[in-house]
Tab-separated table of C-alpha atoms in Angstrom:
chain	number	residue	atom	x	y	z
A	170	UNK	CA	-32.665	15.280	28.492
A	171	UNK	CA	-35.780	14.815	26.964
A	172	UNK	CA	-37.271	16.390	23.273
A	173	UNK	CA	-40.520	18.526	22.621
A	174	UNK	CA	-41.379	19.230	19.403
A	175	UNK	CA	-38.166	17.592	17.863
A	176	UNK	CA	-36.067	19.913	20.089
A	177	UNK	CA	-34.051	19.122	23.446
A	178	UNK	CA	-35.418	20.657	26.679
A	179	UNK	CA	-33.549	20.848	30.057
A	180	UNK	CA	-34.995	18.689	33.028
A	181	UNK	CA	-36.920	20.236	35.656
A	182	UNK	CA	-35.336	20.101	38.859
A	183	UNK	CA	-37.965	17.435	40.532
A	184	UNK	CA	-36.482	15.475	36.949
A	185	UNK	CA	-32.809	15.646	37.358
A	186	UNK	CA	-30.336	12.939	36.871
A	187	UNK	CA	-29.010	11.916	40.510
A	188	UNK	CA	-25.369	12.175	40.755
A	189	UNK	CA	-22.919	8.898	39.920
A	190	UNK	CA	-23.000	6.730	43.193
A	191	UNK	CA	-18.691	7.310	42.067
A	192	UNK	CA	-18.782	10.897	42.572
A	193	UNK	CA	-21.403	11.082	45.436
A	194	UNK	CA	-19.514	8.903	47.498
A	195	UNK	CA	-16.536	11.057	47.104
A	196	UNK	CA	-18.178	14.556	48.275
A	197	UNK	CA	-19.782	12.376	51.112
A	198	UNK	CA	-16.266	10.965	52.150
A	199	UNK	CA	-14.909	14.995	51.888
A	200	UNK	CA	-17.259	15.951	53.626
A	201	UNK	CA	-17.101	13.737	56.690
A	202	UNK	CA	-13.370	15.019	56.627
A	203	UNK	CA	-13.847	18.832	57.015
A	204	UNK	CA	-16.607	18.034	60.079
A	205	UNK	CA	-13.810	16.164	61.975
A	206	UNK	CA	-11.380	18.602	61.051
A	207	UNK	CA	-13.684	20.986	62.379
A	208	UNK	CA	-14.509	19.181	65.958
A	209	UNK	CA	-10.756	18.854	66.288
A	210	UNK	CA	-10.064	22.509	65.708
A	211	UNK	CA	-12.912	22.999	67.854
A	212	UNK	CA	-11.280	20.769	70.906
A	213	UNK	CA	-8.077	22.858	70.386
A	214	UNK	CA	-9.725	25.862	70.933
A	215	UNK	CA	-11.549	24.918	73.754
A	216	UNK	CA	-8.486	23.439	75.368
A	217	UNK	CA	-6.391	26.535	74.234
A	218	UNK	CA	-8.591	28.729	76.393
A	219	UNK	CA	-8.594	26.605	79.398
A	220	UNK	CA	-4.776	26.695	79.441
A	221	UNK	CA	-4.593	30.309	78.897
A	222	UNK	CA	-7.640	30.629	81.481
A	223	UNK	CA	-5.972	28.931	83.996
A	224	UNK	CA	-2.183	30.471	83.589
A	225	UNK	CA	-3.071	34.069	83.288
A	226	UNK	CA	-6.316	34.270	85.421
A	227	UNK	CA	-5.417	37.765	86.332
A	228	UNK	CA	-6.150	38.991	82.753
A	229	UNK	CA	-9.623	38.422	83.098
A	230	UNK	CA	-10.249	40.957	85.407
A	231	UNK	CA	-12.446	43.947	84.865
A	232	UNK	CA	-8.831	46.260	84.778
A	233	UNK	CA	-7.393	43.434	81.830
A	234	UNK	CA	-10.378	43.828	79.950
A	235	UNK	CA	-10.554	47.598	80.331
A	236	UNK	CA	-7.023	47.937	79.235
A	237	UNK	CA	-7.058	45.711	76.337
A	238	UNK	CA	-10.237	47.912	75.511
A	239	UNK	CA	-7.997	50.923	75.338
A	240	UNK	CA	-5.085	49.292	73.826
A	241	UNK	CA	-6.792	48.756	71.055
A	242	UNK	CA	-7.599	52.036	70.168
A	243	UNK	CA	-4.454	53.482	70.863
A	244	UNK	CA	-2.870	50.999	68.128
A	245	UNK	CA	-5.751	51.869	66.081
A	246	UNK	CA	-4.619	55.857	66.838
A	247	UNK	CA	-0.885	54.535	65.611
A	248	UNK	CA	-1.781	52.606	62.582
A	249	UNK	CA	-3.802	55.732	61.776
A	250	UNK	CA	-1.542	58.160	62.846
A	251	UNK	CA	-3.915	60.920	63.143
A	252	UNK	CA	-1.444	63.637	64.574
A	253	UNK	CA	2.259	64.775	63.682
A	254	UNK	CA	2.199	66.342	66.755
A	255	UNK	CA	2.062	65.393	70.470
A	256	UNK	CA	1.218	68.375	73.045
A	257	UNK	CA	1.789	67.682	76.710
A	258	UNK	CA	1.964	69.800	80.147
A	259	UNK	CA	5.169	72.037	80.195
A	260	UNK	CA	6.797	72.128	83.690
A	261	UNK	CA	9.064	75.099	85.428
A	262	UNK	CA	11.729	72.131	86.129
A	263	UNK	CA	13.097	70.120	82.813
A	264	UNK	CA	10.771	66.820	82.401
A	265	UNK	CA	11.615	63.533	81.331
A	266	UNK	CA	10.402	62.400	78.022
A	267	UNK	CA	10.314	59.278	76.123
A	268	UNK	CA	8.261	57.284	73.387
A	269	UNK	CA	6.083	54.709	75.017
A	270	UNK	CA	4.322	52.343	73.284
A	271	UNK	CA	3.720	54.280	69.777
A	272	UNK	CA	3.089	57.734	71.910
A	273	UNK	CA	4.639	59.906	74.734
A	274	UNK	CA	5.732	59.313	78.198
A	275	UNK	CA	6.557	62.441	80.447
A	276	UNK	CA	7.663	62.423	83.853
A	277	UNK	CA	7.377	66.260	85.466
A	278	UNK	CA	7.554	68.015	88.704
A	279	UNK	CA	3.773	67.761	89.704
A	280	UNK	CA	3.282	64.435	88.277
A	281	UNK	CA	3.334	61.737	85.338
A	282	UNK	CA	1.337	61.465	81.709
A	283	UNK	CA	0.851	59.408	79.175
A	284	UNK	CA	-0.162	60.379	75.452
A	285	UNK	CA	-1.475	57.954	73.061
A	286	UNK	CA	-0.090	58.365	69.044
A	287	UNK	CA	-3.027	60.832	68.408
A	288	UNK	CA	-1.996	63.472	70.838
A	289	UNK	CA	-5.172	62.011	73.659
A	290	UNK	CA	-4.161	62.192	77.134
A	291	UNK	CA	-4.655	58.771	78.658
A	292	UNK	CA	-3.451	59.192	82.647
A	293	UNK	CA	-2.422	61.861	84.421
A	294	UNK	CA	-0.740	60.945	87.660
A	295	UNK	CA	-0.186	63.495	90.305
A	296	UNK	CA	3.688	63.250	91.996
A	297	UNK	CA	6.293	65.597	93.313
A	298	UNK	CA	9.390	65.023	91.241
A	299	UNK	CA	12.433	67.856	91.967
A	300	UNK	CA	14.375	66.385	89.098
A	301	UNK	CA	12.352	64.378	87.092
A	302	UNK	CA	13.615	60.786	85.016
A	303	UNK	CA	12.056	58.089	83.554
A	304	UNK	CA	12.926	54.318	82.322
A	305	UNK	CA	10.512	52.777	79.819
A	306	UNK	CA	10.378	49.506	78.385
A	307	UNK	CA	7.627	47.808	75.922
A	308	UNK	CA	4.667	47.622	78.527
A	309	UNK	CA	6.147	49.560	81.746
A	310	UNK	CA	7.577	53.090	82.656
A	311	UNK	CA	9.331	53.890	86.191
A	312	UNK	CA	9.115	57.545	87.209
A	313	UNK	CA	11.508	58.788	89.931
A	314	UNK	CA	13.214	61.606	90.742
A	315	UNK	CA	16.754	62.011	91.122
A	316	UNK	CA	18.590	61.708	94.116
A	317	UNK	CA	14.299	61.422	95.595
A	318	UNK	CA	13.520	57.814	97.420
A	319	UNK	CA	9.923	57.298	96.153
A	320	UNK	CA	9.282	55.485	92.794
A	321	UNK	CA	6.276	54.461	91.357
A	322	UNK	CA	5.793	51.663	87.973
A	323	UNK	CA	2.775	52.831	85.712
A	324	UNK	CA	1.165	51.183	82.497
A	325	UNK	CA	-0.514	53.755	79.911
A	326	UNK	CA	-3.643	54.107	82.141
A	327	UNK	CA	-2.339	53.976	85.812
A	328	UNK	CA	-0.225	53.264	88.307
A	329	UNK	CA	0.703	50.148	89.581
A	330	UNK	CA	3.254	49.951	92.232
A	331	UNK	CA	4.863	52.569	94.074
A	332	UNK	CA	7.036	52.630	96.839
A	333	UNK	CA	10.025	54.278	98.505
A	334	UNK	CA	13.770	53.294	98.862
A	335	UNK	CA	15.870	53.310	102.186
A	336	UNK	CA	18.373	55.637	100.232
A	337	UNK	CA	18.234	58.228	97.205
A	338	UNK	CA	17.559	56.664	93.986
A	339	UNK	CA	20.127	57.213	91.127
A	340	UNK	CA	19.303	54.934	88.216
A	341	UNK	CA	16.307	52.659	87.241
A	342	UNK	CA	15.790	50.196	84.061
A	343	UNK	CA	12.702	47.898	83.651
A	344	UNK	CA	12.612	45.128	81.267
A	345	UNK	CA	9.729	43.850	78.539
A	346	UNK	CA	9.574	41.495	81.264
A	347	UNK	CA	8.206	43.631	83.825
A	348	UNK	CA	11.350	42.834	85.876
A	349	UNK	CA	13.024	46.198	86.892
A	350	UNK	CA	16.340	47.380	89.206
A	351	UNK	CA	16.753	50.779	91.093
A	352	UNK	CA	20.041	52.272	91.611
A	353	UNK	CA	20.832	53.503	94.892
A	354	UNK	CA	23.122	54.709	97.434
A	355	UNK	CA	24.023	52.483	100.507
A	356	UNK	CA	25.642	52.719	104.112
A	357	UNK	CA	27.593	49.554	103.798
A	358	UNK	CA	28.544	49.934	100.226
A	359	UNK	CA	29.551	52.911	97.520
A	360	UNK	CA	26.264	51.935	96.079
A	361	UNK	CA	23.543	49.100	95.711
A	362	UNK	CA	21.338	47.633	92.927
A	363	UNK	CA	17.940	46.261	94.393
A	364	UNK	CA	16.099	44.219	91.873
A	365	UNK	CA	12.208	43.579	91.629
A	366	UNK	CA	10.297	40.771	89.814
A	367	UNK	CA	7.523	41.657	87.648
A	368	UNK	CA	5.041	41.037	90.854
A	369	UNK	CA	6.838	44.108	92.270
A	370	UNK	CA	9.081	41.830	94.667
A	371	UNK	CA	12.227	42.758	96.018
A	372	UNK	CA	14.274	39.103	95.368
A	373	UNK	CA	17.951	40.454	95.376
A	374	UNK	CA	19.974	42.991	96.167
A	375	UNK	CA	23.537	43.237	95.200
A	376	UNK	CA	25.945	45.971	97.283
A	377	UNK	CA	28.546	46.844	95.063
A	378	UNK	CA	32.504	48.192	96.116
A	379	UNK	CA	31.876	50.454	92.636
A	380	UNK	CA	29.712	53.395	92.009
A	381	UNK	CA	27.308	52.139	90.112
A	382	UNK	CA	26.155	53.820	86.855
A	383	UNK	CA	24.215	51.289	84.950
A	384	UNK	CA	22.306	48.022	85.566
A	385	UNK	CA	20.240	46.410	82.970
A	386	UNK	CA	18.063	42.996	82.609
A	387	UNK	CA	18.020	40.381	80.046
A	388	UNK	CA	14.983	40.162	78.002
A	389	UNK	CA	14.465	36.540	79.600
A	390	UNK	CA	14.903	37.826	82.982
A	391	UNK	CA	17.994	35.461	83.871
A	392	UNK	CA	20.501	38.124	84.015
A	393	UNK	CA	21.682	41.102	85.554
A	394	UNK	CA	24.773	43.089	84.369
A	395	UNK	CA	25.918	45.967	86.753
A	396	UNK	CA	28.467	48.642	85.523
A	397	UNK	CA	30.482	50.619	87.784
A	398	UNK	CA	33.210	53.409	88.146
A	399	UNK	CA	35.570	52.356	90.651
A	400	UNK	CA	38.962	53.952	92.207
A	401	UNK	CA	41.227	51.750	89.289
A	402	UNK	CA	38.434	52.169	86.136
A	403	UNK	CA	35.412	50.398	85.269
A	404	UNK	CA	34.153	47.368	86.829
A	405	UNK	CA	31.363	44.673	84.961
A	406	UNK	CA	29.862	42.135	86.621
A	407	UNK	CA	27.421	39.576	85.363
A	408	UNK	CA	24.839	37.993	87.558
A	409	UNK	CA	22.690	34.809	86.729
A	410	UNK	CA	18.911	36.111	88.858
A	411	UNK	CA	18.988	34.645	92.387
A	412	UNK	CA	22.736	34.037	92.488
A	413	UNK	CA	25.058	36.078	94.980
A	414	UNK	CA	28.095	35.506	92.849
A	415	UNK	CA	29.120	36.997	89.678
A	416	UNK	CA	28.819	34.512	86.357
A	417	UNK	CA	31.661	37.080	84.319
A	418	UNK	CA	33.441	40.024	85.965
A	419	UNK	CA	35.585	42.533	83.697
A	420	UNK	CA	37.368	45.358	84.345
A	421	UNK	CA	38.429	48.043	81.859
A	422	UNK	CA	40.801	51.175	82.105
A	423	UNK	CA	38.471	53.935	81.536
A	424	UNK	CA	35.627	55.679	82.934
A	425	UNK	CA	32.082	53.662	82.933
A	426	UNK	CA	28.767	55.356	80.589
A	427	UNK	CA	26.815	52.376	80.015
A	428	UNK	CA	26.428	48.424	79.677
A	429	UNK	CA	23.438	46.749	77.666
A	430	UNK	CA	21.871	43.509	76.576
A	431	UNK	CA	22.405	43.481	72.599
A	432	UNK	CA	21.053	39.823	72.487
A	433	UNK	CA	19.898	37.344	75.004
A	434	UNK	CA	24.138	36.157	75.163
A	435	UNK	CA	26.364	39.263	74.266
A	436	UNK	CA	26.854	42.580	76.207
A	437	UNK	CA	28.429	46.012	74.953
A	438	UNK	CA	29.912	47.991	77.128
A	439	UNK	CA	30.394	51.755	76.879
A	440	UNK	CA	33.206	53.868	78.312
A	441	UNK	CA	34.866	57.548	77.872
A	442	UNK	CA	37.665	55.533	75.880
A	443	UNK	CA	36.054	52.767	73.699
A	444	UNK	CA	33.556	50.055	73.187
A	445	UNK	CA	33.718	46.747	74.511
A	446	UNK	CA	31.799	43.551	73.004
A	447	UNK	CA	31.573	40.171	74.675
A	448	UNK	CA	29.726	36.743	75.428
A	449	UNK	CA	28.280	36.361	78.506
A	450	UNK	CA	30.349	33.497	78.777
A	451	UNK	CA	33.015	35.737	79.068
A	452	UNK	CA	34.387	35.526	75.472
A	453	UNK	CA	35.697	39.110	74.573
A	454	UNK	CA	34.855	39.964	70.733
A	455	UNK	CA	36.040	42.687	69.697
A	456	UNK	CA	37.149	46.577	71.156
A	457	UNK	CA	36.995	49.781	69.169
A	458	UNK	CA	39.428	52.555	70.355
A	459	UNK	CA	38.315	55.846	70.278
A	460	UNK	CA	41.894	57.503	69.588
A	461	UNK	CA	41.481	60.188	72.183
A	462	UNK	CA	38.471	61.435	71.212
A	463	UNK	CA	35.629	62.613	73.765
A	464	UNK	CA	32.607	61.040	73.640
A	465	UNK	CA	29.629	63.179	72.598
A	466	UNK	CA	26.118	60.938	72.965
A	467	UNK	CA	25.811	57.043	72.514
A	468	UNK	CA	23.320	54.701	71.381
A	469	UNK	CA	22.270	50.739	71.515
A	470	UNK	CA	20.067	48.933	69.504
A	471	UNK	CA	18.887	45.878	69.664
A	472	UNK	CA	21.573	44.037	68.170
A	473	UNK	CA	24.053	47.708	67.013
A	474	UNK	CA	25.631	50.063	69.233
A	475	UNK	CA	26.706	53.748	67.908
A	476	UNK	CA	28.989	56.822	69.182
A	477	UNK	CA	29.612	60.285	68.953
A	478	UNK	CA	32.561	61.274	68.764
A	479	UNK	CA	34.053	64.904	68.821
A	480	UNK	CA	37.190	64.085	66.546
A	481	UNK	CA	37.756	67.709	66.058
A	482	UNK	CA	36.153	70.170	68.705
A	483	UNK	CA	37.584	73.581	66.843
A	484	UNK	CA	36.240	73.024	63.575
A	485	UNK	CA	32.739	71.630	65.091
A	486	UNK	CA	34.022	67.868	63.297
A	487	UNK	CA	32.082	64.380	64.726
A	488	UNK	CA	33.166	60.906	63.977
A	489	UNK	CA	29.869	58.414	63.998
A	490	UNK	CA	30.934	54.497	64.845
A	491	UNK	CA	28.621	52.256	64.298
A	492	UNK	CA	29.337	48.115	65.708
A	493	UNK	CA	27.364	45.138	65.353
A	494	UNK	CA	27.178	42.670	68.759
A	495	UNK	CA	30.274	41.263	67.951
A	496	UNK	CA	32.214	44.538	67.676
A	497	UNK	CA	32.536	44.487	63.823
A	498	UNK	CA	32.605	48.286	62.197
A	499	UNK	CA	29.614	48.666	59.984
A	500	UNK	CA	29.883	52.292	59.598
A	501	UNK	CA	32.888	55.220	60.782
A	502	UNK	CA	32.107	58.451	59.561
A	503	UNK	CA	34.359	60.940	60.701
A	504	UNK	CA	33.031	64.357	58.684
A	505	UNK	CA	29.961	64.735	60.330
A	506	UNK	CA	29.822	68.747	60.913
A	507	UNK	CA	28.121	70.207	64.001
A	508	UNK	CA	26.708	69.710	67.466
A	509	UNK	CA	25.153	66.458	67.818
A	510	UNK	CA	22.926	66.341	70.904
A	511	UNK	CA	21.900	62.713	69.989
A	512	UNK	CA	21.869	59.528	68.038
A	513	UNK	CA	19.365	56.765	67.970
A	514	UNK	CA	19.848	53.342	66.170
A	515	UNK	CA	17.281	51.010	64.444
A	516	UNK	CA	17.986	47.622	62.855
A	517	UNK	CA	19.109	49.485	59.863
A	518	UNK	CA	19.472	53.027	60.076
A	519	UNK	CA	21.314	55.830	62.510
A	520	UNK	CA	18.731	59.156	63.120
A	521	UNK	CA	21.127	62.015	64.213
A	522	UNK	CA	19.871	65.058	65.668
A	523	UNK	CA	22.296	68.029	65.591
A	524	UNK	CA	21.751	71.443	65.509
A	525	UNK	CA	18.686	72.886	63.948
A	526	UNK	CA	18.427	69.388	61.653
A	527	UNK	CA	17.214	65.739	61.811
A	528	UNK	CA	18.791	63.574	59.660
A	529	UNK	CA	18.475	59.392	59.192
A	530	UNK	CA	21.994	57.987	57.842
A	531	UNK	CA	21.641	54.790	56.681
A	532	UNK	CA	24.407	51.915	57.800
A	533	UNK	CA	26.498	52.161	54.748
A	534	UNK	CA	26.559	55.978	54.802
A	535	UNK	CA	23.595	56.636	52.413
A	536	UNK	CA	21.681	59.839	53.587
A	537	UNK	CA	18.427	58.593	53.358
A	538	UNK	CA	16.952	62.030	54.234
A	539	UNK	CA	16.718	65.587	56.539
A	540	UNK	CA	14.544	67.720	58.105
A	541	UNK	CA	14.975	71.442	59.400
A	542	UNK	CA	14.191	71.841	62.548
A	543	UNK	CA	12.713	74.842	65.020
A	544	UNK	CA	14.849	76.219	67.453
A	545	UNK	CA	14.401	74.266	71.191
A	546	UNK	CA	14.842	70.562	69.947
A	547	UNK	CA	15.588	68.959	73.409
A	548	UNK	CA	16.109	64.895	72.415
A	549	UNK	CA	14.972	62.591	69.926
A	550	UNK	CA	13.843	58.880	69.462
A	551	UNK	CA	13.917	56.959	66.363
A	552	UNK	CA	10.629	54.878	66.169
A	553	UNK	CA	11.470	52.869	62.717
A	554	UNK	CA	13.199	52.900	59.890
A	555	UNK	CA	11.779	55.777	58.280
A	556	UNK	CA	10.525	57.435	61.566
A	557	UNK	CA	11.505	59.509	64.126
A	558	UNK	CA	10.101	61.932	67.014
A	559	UNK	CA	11.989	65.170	68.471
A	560	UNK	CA	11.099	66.530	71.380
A	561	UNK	CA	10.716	70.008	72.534
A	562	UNK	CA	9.394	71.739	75.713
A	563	UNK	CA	6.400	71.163	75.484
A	564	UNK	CA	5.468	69.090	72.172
A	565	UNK	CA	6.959	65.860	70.306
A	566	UNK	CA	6.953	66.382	66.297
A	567	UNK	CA	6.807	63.077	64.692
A	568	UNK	CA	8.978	63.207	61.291
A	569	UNK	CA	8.605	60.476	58.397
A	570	UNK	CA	10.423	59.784	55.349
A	571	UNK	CA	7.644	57.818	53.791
A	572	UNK	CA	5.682	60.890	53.211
């Protein structure tokens, strides 16, 4: 600082006072820091992509790119969510519907769609399917027909496998995985469960004494649980992937609806009778009774399973169980009026659809809201906590609570 006329004037720039040698040497020493931070974030990167390169090659192809292209938009469509409603071709013979990755998946009698969360049509695939169904998991659907031998596996945008069975197909499931297993008959067995990795290889087959009615996959891919209805009741086995002999087997006293994953260790299985919870170790939790009552419609979550049940079928009365994996009660309502045609579960919440009305219960027995509904209202799918979509012939109405 210098003075002019008895008064203090600031230093020029060319003038300034150079920094303490204390304080420059500190900047310098930060400095030098955050560049090798940088070259080894740099190296990680670098070596980050060369693993990845050289482990999922295949996602580098033009198709990869394309679809991540397109993925992207369709999430962009979701997080937008630009339409409450989802039209889609209307067939002479009852489709299959289900929500597939934030949109629609149909399965009809001239061929297959896909509809992104904005209502856009993103494949048509052209099929003959007498009695359409369809199995969907997080990145794969299966579309078959009933009773039919061909099958074909399909992302949003195409197809990517399809092939035919030696006998009539009767069940599929796919996994996140990609792995998938076809129910089907057999002329050495009452029925037989082929099972495909996510290549599209056949690498088991299991013949089974039972009819089967369910077979699911673990989300790792080491397991395969087959249900069946046999002459003396229901009939469980558990196998590890690749093995010929059952891990657990379990029979129970009662007709066979389902069996399902509800963590990577514990099953539920569902009969016309009760519902069964157990380890795959073979450890039996817990078993809820249904008292005589028939079963209406069924649900499992990821880690919950719910029933339907018609406690009183004169005076239209349901009873709604909900279990955690273990079998523990976290909800029994039994004064639910009406037909229910179905339930869906999420990690916190029931959705029930029943006669002209949607309606999300929560797991204590709060109603956390309703919706009247049109006449037609074929099924429904809970997509969250505070959404849901119905489907009708030829349209899906999303429903929120949030708004």
């Amino acid at each position: 600082m210098k003075e002019e006329n008895g008064k203090p004037v600031g230093a020029s720039p060319a003038e300034s006072t150079a920094l303490p040698e204390q304080t420059a040497g500190y900047w310098q020493r930060v400095s030098r820091q955050y560049r090798r931070a940088a070259r080894m974030l740099t190296l990680l990167l670098i070596l980050f992509v060369v693993v990845f390169v050289s482990l999922s090659i295949d996602a580098f192809s033009y198709n990869g790119i394309f679809y991540f292209g397109r993925d992207v938009a369709a999430l962009t469509a979701l997080a937008d969510d630009r339409s409450e409603t989802v039209y889609y071709t209307y067939g002479e013979v009852e489709s299959a519907k289900a929500t597939y990755r934030g949109g629609v998946a149909i399965v009809f009698e001239n061929g297959v769609e896909t509809y992104g969360a904005d209502g856009e049509r993103l494949m048509h695939l052209d099929g003959s399917f007498s009695a359409p169904r369809i199995a969907v998991s997080r990145d794969y659907l299966i579309a078959y027909s009933f009773g039919d031998n061909a099958f074909c596996v399909c992302n949003t945008y195409s197809e990517l496998f399809a092939d035919t069975t030696e006998f009539p197909i009767m069940g599929a499931y796919v996994s996140d995985a990609g792995y998938f297993a076809l129910i089907t008959g057999s002329d050495e067995t009452l029925s037989e469960v082929l099972l495909y990795d996510g290549n599209f290889h056949l690498v088991q087959r299991f013949g089974r004494a039972s009819a089967t009615v369910s077979a699911v996959i673990s989300d790792n891919g080491r397991y395969i649980a087959i249900l069946g209805a046999a002459s003396d009741g229901a009939v469980l086995d558990l196998f590890m992937v690749g093995n010929a002999e059952p891990t657990l087997s379990e029979r129970f006293d009662a007709f066979p609806y389902a069996v399902s994953f509800t963590s990577f260790n514990t099953l539920a299985v569902l009969t016309d009778s009760s519902i069964h919870t157990l380890n795959i170790d073979g450890k039996s939790f817990s078993s809820v009774d249904f008292e005589g009552a028939s079963l209406a419609a069924y649900s499992v979550g990821d880690s919950t399973v719910a029933a339907v049940l018609e406690a009183d079928r004169e005076n239209g009365i349901c009873r709604l169980i909900v279990t955690d994996k273990k079998g523990r009660i976290l909800l029994d309502n039994g004064t639910l009026e009406g037909r229910i045609s179905a339930i869906s579960l999420t990690e916190q919440s029931v959705w029930i659809l029943r006669d002209r009305t949607l309606e999300c219960l929560s797991l204590d027995g709060t109603l956390r809201g309703s919706f009247a509904l049109e006449n037609g209202a074929l099924s429904m799918d809970a997509l969250s906590e505070t959404d849901a979509r119905v489907f009708y012939g030829a349209r899906a109405e999303a429903f929120s609570l949030s708004k």
